[in-house]
PDB file of C-alpha atoms in Angstrom:
ATOM      1  CA  MET I 406      17.235 -25.233  -4.046  1.00  0.00           C
ATOM      2  CA  HIS I 407      18.843 -27.651  -6.390  1.00  0.00           C
ATOM      3  CA  LEU I 408      20.072 -26.279  -9.617  1.00  0.00           C
ATOM      4  CA  SER I 409      18.325 -29.105 -11.553  1.00  0.00           C
ATOM      5  CA  ASN I 410      15.019 -28.079  -9.907  1.00  0.00           C
ATOM      6  CA  TRP I 411      15.485 -24.431 -10.808  1.00  0.00           C
ATOM      7  CA  LEU I 412      16.349 -25.253 -14.457  1.00  0.00           C
ATOM      8  CA  LEU I 413      13.279 -27.382 -14.811  1.00  0.00           C
ATOM      9  CA  PHE I 414      11.197 -24.613 -13.225  1.00  0.00           C
ATOM     10  CA  CYS I 415      12.651 -22.149 -15.787  1.00  0.00           C
ATOM     11  CA  GLY I 416      11.547 -24.451 -18.626  1.00  0.00           C
ATOM     12  CA  VAL I 417       8.019 -24.743 -17.339  1.00  0.00           C
ATOM     13  CA  THR I 418       7.863 -21.023 -16.563  1.00  0.00           C
ATOM     14  CA  LEU I 419       9.005 -19.995 -20.082  1.00  0.00           C
ATOM     15  CA  LEU I 420       6.376 -22.194 -21.587  1.00  0.00           C
ATOM     16  CA  VAL I 421       3.662 -20.701 -19.475  1.00  0.00           C
ATOM     17  CA  ALA I 422       4.850 -17.134 -19.811  1.00  0.00           C
ATOM     18  CA  PHE I 423       5.107 -17.161 -23.622  1.00  0.00           C
ATOM     19  CA  THR I 424       1.626 -18.588 -23.841  1.00  0.00           C
ATOM     20  CA  PRO I 425      -0.632 -15.659 -24.806  1.00  0.00           C
ATOM     21  CA  GLY I 426      -2.916 -14.691 -22.030  1.00  0.00           C
ATOM     22  CA  PRO I 427      -4.632 -11.623 -20.544  1.00  0.00           C
ATOM     23  CA  ALA I 428      -1.419  -9.972 -19.482  1.00  0.00           C
ATOM     24  CA  VAL I 429       0.172 -10.475 -22.894  1.00  0.00           C
ATOM     25  CA  LEU I 430      -2.910  -9.147 -24.689  1.00  0.00           C
ATOM     26  CA  LEU I 431      -2.874  -6.210 -22.375  1.00  0.00           C
ATOM     27  CA  ALA I 432       0.737  -5.496 -23.157  1.00  0.00           C
ATOM     28  CA  VAL I 433       0.239  -5.668 -26.901  1.00  0.00           C
ATOM     29  CA  SER I 434      -2.816  -3.411 -26.671  1.00  0.00           C
ATOM     30  CA  ASN I 435      -0.895  -0.874 -24.638  1.00  0.00           C
ATOM     31  CA  SER I 436       2.058  -1.070 -27.073  1.00  0.00           C
ATOM     32  CA  MET I 437      -0.287  -0.073 -29.890  1.00  0.00           C
ATOM     33  CA  SER I 438      -1.822   2.809 -27.992  1.00  0.00           C
ATOM     34  CA  VAL I 439       1.073   4.395 -25.967  1.00  0.00           C
ATOM     35  CA  GLY I 440       4.153   2.792 -27.425  1.00  0.00           C
ATOM     36  CA  PRO I 441       6.389  -0.198 -26.483  1.00  0.00           C
ATOM     37  CA  ARG I 442       8.397   1.579 -23.637  1.00  0.00           C
ATOM     38  CA  ARG I 443       5.393   2.781 -21.719  1.00  0.00           C
ATOM     39  CA  ALA I 444       3.541  -0.490 -22.399  1.00  0.00           C
ATOM     40  CA  MET I 445       6.201  -2.190 -20.232  1.00  0.00           C
ATOM     41  CA  ILE I 446       4.840  -0.204 -17.315  1.00  0.00           C
ATOM     42  CA  SER I 447       1.773  -2.453 -17.193  1.00  0.00           C
ATOM     43  CA  SER I 448       4.145  -5.455 -17.430  1.00  0.00           C
ATOM     44  CA  LEU I 449       5.883  -4.235 -14.340  1.00  0.00           C
ATOM     45  CA  GLY I 450       2.513  -3.876 -12.580  1.00  0.00           C
ATOM     46  CA  ASN I 451       1.736  -7.406 -13.681  1.00  0.00           C
ATOM     47  CA  ALA I 452       4.969  -8.638 -12.276  1.00  0.00           C
ATOM     48  CA  THR I 453       4.250  -6.932  -9.057  1.00  0.00           C
ATOM     49  CA  GLY I 454       0.897  -8.668  -8.955  1.00  0.00           C
ATOM     50  CA  LEU I 455       2.543 -11.942  -9.590  1.00  0.00           C
ATOM     51  CA  PHE I 456       4.645 -11.440  -6.453  1.00  0.00           C
ATOM     52  CA  MET I 457       1.531 -10.620  -4.437  1.00  0.00           C
ATOM     53  CA  VAL I 458      -0.306 -13.697  -5.929  1.00  0.00           C
ATOM     54  CA  SER I 459       2.617 -15.856  -5.131  1.00  0.00           C
ATOM     55  CA  ALA I 460       2.889 -14.571  -1.601  1.00  0.00           C
ATOM     56  CA  ALA I 461      -0.861 -15.132  -1.126  1.00  0.00           C
ATOM     57  CA  ALA I 462      -0.517 -18.694  -2.472  1.00  0.00           C
ATOM     58  CA  MET I 463       2.352 -19.396  -0.136  1.00  0.00           C
ATOM     59  CA  ALA I 464       0.330 -18.014   2.759  1.00  0.00           C
ATOM     60  CA  GLY I 465      -2.399 -20.502   2.114  1.00  0.00           C
ATOM     61  CA  LEU I 466      -4.725 -18.518  -0.056  1.00  0.00           C
ATOM     62  CA  GLY I 467      -4.381 -21.144  -2.845  1.00  0.00           C
ATOM     63  CA  VAL I 468      -5.596 -23.788  -0.420  1.00  0.00           C
ATOM     64  CA  VAL I 469      -8.632 -21.599   0.536  1.00  0.00           C
ATOM     65  CA  LEU I 470      -9.475 -21.105  -3.159  1.00  0.00           C
ATOM     66  CA  SER I 471      -9.085 -24.772  -3.853  1.00  0.00           C
ATOM     67  CA  THR I 472     -11.358 -25.805  -1.051  1.00  0.00           C
ATOM     68  CA  SER I 473     -13.855 -22.903  -0.843  1.00  0.00           C
ATOM     69  CA  ALA I 474     -16.325 -22.699  -3.715  1.00  0.00           C
ATOM     70  CA  HIS I 475     -17.495 -19.195  -2.587  1.00  0.00           C
ATOM     71  CA  ALA I 476     -14.062 -17.571  -2.486  1.00  0.00           C
ATOM     72  CA  PHE I 477     -13.123 -19.128  -5.758  1.00  0.00           C
ATOM     73  CA  MET I 478     -16.268 -17.940  -7.350  1.00  0.00           C
ATOM     74  CA  VAL I 479     -15.844 -14.318  -6.069  1.00  0.00           C
ATOM     75  CA  LEU I 480     -12.329 -14.101  -7.469  1.00  0.00           C
ATOM     76  CA  LYS I 481     -13.274 -15.735 -10.695  1.00  0.00           C
ATOM     77  CA  LEU I 482     -16.168 -13.348 -11.299  1.00  0.00           C
ATOM     78  CA  ALA I 483     -14.031 -10.295 -10.460  1.00  0.00           C
ATOM     79  CA  GLY I 484     -11.345 -11.385 -12.907  1.00  0.00           C
ATOM     80  CA  ALA I 485     -13.900 -12.091 -15.627  1.00  0.00           C
ATOM     81  CA  ALA I 486     -15.743  -8.746 -15.106  1.00  0.00           C
ATOM     82  CA  TYR I 487     -12.468  -6.834 -15.318  1.00  0.00           C
ATOM     83  CA  LEU I 488     -11.381  -8.471 -18.541  1.00  0.00           C
ATOM     84  CA  ILE I 489     -14.794  -8.006 -20.090  1.00  0.00           C
ATOM     85  CA  TYR I 490     -14.760  -4.318 -19.146  1.00  0.00           C
ATOM     86  CA  LEU I 491     -11.368  -3.845 -20.744  1.00  0.00           C
ATOM     87  CA  GLY I 492     -12.667  -5.691 -23.914  1.00  0.00           C
ATOM     88  CA  ILE I 493     -15.847  -3.490 -24.249  1.00  0.00           C
ATOM     89  CA  LYS I 494     -13.682  -0.332 -23.711  1.00  0.00           C
ATOM     90  CA  GLN I 495     -11.357  -1.420 -26.441  1.00  0.00           C
ATOM     91  CA  TRP I 496     -14.216  -2.484 -28.765  1.00  0.00           C
ATOM     92  CA  ARG I 497     -16.023   0.876 -28.456  1.00  0.00           C
ATOM     93  CA  SER I 498     -12.840   2.862 -29.010  1.00  0.00           C
ATOM     94  CA  GLN I 499     -13.405   5.225 -31.989  1.00  0.00           C
ATOM     95  CA  GLY I 500      -9.806   6.629 -32.294  1.00  0.00           C
ATOM     96  CA  SER I 501      -6.901   4.965 -33.901  1.00  0.00           C
ATOM     97  CA  VAL I 502      -4.673   3.228 -31.567  1.00  0.00           C
ATOM     98  CA  PHE I 503      -1.725   4.063 -33.958  1.00  0.00           C
ATOM     99  CA  ALA I 504      -2.130   7.801 -33.709  1.00  0.00           C
ATOM    100  CA  ASP I 505       0.968   9.957 -33.276  1.00  0.00           C
ATOM    101  CA  LEU I 506       1.987   9.643 -29.655  1.00  0.00           C
ATOM    102  CA  GLN I 507       3.458  13.159 -29.596  1.00  0.00           C
ATOM    103  CA  GLY I 508       0.292  14.580 -30.827  1.00  0.00           C
ATOM    104  CA  ALA I 509      -1.622  12.770 -28.165  1.00  0.00           C
ATOM    105  CA  ALA I 510       0.788  14.058 -25.585  1.00  0.00           C
ATOM    106  CA  ALA I 511       0.421  17.639 -26.773  1.00  0.00           C
ATOM    107  CA  ALA I 512      -3.317  17.141 -26.452  1.00  0.00           C
ATOM    108  CA  GLY I 513      -2.856  16.169 -22.911  1.00  0.00           C
ATOM    109  CA  SER I 514      -4.364  12.735 -23.342  1.00  0.00           C
ATOM    110  CA  PRO I 515      -1.592  10.288 -22.572  1.00  0.00           C
ATOM    111  CA  ARG I 516      -2.589   7.328 -20.441  1.00  0.00           C
ATOM    112  CA  SER I 517      -1.346   7.740 -16.913  1.00  0.00           C
ATOM    113  CA  SER I 518       1.675   5.646 -15.958  1.00  0.00           C
ATOM    114  CA  TRP I 519      -0.063   4.744 -12.669  1.00  0.00           C
ATOM    115  CA  ARG I 520      -3.154   3.704 -14.657  1.00  0.00           C
ATOM    116  CA  LEU I 521      -1.056   1.521 -16.877  1.00  0.00           C
ATOM    117  CA  PHE I 522       0.645  -0.044 -13.753  1.00  0.00           C
ATOM    118  CA  GLY I 523      -2.697  -0.534 -12.054  1.00  0.00           C
ATOM    119  CA  HIS I 524      -4.195  -2.369 -15.080  1.00  0.00           C
ATOM    120  CA  GLY I 525      -1.335  -4.771 -15.156  1.00  0.00           C
ATOM    121  CA  LEU I 526      -1.531  -5.231 -11.437  1.00  0.00           C
ATOM    122  CA  THR I 527      -5.236  -5.796 -11.558  1.00  0.00           C
ATOM    123  CA  VAL I 528      -5.022  -8.430 -14.423  1.00  0.00           C
ATOM    124  CA  ALA I 529      -2.571 -10.422 -12.318  1.00  0.00           C
ATOM    125  CA  LEU I 530      -4.526 -10.127  -8.993  1.00  0.00           C
ATOM    126  CA  THR I 531      -7.965 -10.916 -10.432  1.00  0.00           C
ATOM    127  CA  ASN I 532      -6.877 -14.049 -12.346  1.00  0.00           C
ATOM    128  CA  PRO I 533      -7.726 -17.205 -10.232  1.00  0.00           C
ATOM    129  CA  LYS I 534      -5.503 -19.266 -12.600  1.00  0.00           C
ATOM    130  CA  SER I 535      -2.388 -17.458 -11.291  1.00  0.00           C
ATOM    131  CA  ILE I 536      -3.063 -18.378  -7.672  1.00  0.00           C
ATOM    132  CA  LEU I 537      -3.974 -21.985  -8.515  1.00  0.00           C
ATOM    133  CA  PHE I 538      -0.877 -22.130 -10.731  1.00  0.00           C
ATOM    134  CA  PHE I 539       1.418 -20.896  -7.905  1.00  0.00           C
ATOM    135  CA  SER I 540      -0.168 -22.988  -5.180  1.00  0.00           C
ATOM    136  CA  ALA I 541      -0.051 -26.205  -7.373  1.00  0.00           C
ATOM    137  CA  LEU I 542       3.347 -25.673  -8.945  1.00  0.00           C
ATOM    138  CA  PHE I 543       5.532 -24.291  -6.254  1.00  0.00           C
ATOM    139  CA  PRO I 544       5.364 -27.253  -3.854  1.00  0.00           C
ATOM    140  CA  GLN I 545       6.862 -29.451  -6.521  1.00  0.00           C
ATOM    141  CA  PHE I 546      10.001 -27.451  -6.723  1.00  0.00           C
ATOM    142  CA  LEU I 547      10.512 -26.649  -3.075  1.00  0.00           C
ATOM    143  CA  THR I 548      13.217 -28.375  -1.043  1.00  0.00           C
ATOM    144  CA  GLN I 549      12.362 -29.071   2.558  1.00  0.00           C
ATOM    145  CA  ASP I 550      15.904 -28.706   3.911  1.00  0.00           C
ATOM    146  CA  ALA I 551      16.264 -25.216   2.366  1.00  0.00           C
ATOM    147  CA  PRO I 552      14.798 -21.930   3.641  1.00  0.00           C
ATOM    148  CA  ILE I 553      11.257 -21.477   2.266  1.00  0.00           C
ATOM    149  CA  ALA I 554      11.519 -17.678   2.028  1.00  0.00           C
ATOM    150  CA  THR I 555      14.653 -17.841  -0.197  1.00  0.00           C
ATOM    151  CA  GLN I 556      13.098 -20.397  -2.442  1.00  0.00           C
ATOM    152  CA  PHE I 557       9.908 -18.332  -2.681  1.00  0.00           C
ATOM    153  CA  ALA I 558      12.009 -15.312  -3.764  1.00  0.00           C
ATOM    154  CA  VAL I 559      13.955 -17.302  -6.349  1.00  0.00           C
ATOM    155  CA  LEU I 560      10.854 -18.920  -7.908  1.00  0.00           C
ATOM    156  CA  THR I 561       8.739 -15.914  -7.972  1.00  0.00           C
ATOM    157  CA  THR I 562      11.496 -13.639  -9.341  1.00  0.00           C
ATOM    158  CA  THR I 563      12.090 -16.239 -12.069  1.00  0.00           C
ATOM    159  CA  PHE I 564       8.415 -16.344 -13.027  1.00  0.00           C
ATOM    160  CA  ALA I 565       8.016 -12.591 -12.948  1.00  0.00           C
ATOM    161  CA  ALA I 566      11.197 -12.091 -15.052  1.00  0.00           C
ATOM    162  CA  ALA I 567       9.980 -14.619 -17.592  1.00  0.00           C
ATOM    163  CA  SER I 568       6.667 -12.901 -17.698  1.00  0.00           C
ATOM    164  CA  VAL I 569       8.225  -9.435 -18.406  1.00  0.00           C
ATOM    165  CA  LEU I 570      10.502 -11.057 -20.976  1.00  0.00           C
ATOM    166  CA  SER I 571       7.502 -12.558 -22.891  1.00  0.00           C
ATOM    167  CA  HIS I 572       5.700  -9.164 -22.724  1.00  0.00           C
ATOM    168  CA  ALA I 573       8.770  -7.495 -24.215  1.00  0.00           C
ATOM    169  CA  PHE I 574       8.839 -10.007 -27.065  1.00  0.00           C
ATOM    170  CA  TYR I 575       5.160  -9.519 -27.916  1.00  0.00           C
ATOM    171  CA  VAL I 576       5.408  -5.732 -27.488  1.00  0.00           C
ATOM    172  CA  LEU I 577       8.382  -5.536 -29.995  1.00  0.00           C
ATOM    173  CA  LEU I 578       6.495  -7.921 -32.299  1.00  0.00           C
ATOM    174  CA  ALA I 579       3.461  -5.583 -32.196  1.00  0.00           C
ATOM    175  CA  ARG I 580       5.772  -2.638 -32.838  1.00  0.00           C
ATOM    176  CA  LEU I 581       7.166  -4.224 -35.972  1.00  0.00           C
ATOM    177  CA  LEU I 582       3.686  -4.821 -37.246  1.00  0.00           C
ATOM    178  CA  ARG I 583       2.477  -1.323 -36.398  1.00  0.00           C
ATOM    179  CA  LYS I 584       3.519   0.290 -39.723  1.00  0.00           C
ATOM    180  CA  GLN I 585       1.712  -2.524 -41.705  1.00  0.00           C
ATOM    181  CA  LEU I 586      -1.463  -1.825 -39.666  1.00  0.00           C
ATOM    182  CA  SER I 587      -1.446   2.026 -40.034  1.00  0.00           C
ATOM    183  CA  ASP I 588      -4.545   2.029 -42.171  1.00  0.00           C
ATOM    184  CA  PRO I 589      -7.516   3.459 -40.115  1.00  0.00           C
ATOM    185  CA  ARG I 590      -9.649   0.492 -41.171  1.00  0.00           C
ATOM    186  CA  ARG I 591      -7.135  -1.916 -39.912  1.00  0.00           C
ATOM    187  CA  THR I 592      -6.684  -0.046 -36.637  1.00  0.00           C
ATOM    188  CA  ARG I 593     -10.488  -0.238 -36.118  1.00  0.00           C
ATOM    189  CA  LEU I 594     -10.324  -3.955 -36.859  1.00  0.00           C
ATOM    190  CA  PHE I 595      -7.588  -4.243 -34.317  1.00  0.00           C
ATOM    191  CA  ASN I 596      -9.823  -2.499 -31.755  1.00  0.00           C
ATOM    192  CA  LYS I 597     -12.582  -5.062 -32.512  1.00  0.00           C
ATOM    193  CA  VAL I 598     -10.286  -8.077 -32.379  1.00  0.00           C
ATOM    194  CA  SER I 599      -8.323  -7.189 -29.303  1.00  0.00           C
ATOM    195  CA  GLY I 600     -11.485  -6.092 -27.564  1.00  0.00           C
ATOM    196  CA  GLY I 601     -13.283  -9.319 -28.534  1.00  0.00           C
ATOM    197  CA  ALA I 602     -10.247 -11.285 -27.322  1.00  0.00           C
ATOM    198  CA  PHE I 603     -10.443  -9.551 -23.872  1.00  0.00           C
ATOM    199  CA  VAL I 604     -14.118 -10.481 -23.644  1.00  0.00           C
ATOM    200  CA  LEU I 605     -13.442 -14.035 -24.623  1.00  0.00           C
ATOM    201  CA  LEU I 606     -10.668 -14.397 -22.146  1.00  0.00           C
ATOM    202  CA  GLY I 607     -13.005 -12.985 -19.458  1.00  0.00           C
ATOM    203  CA  LEU I 608     -15.671 -15.491 -20.523  1.00  0.00           C
ATOM    204  CA  SER I 609     -13.130 -18.354 -20.441  1.00  0.00           C
ATOM    205  CA  LEU I 610     -12.539 -17.553 -16.706  1.00  0.00           C
ATOM    206  CA  LEU I 611     -16.103 -18.328 -16.040  1.00  0.00           C
ATOM    207  CA  ARG I 612     -15.532 -21.727 -17.322  1.00  0.00           C
ATOM    208  CA  LEU I 613     -12.676 -22.444 -14.983  1.00  0.00           C
ATOM    209  CA  ARG I 614     -13.818 -24.885 -12.372  1.00  0.00           C
ATOM    210  CA  ASN I 615     -12.701 -25.516  -8.745  1.00  0.00           C
ATOM    211  CA  LYS I 616     -11.201 -28.930  -9.113  1.00  0.00           C
ATOM    212  CA  THR I 617     -11.831 -29.950  -5.496  1.00  0.00           C
ATOM    213  CA  ALA I 618     -15.446 -28.616  -5.667  1.00  0.00           C
ATOM    214  CA  ALA I 619     -16.201 -30.476  -8.940  1.00  0.00           C
TER     215      ALA I 619
END
């Protein structure tokens, strides 16, 4: 891969990664509830999901989704349902997401690391935008006279690293705002706002149209 192609891809990737989306919102929500360090577990799950999505796109799933209205609809509905589920759960939360983490651990109620990882993974796998993004963007940066597998690894690793970097930025930002939002009324407001945002993101997926089917 030419260095100029990779640098251009880095610019596009950073722009996309730092645009708030479902994974960023999940990272911020987890940061508030379990702390910034453990919140990054969901980001690692999301990065793993991105590798799987990228591999699927390279294997031709992107073409299937862009040509099959049924396959596109199934994945779109699954992604929307999962985001709406997370939103309703957050909206109905009665506890303060800013509660003392040590107290929560002593009570035996910390969120499982595998659960955090699974949430991040699921958000990546159930978002049809990710597959369409990889299938549409990757071909523009691939060089025919270079090994495809190597280029796949470089591009996907770059995108996953940018994604984790953006999550770390938003998680630290949320951490800085945590003290300012320690009031119980504000934490309940955060539950409502973040829960509503998840639902809106889920509903926005329903508006995503299959370009070739349109």
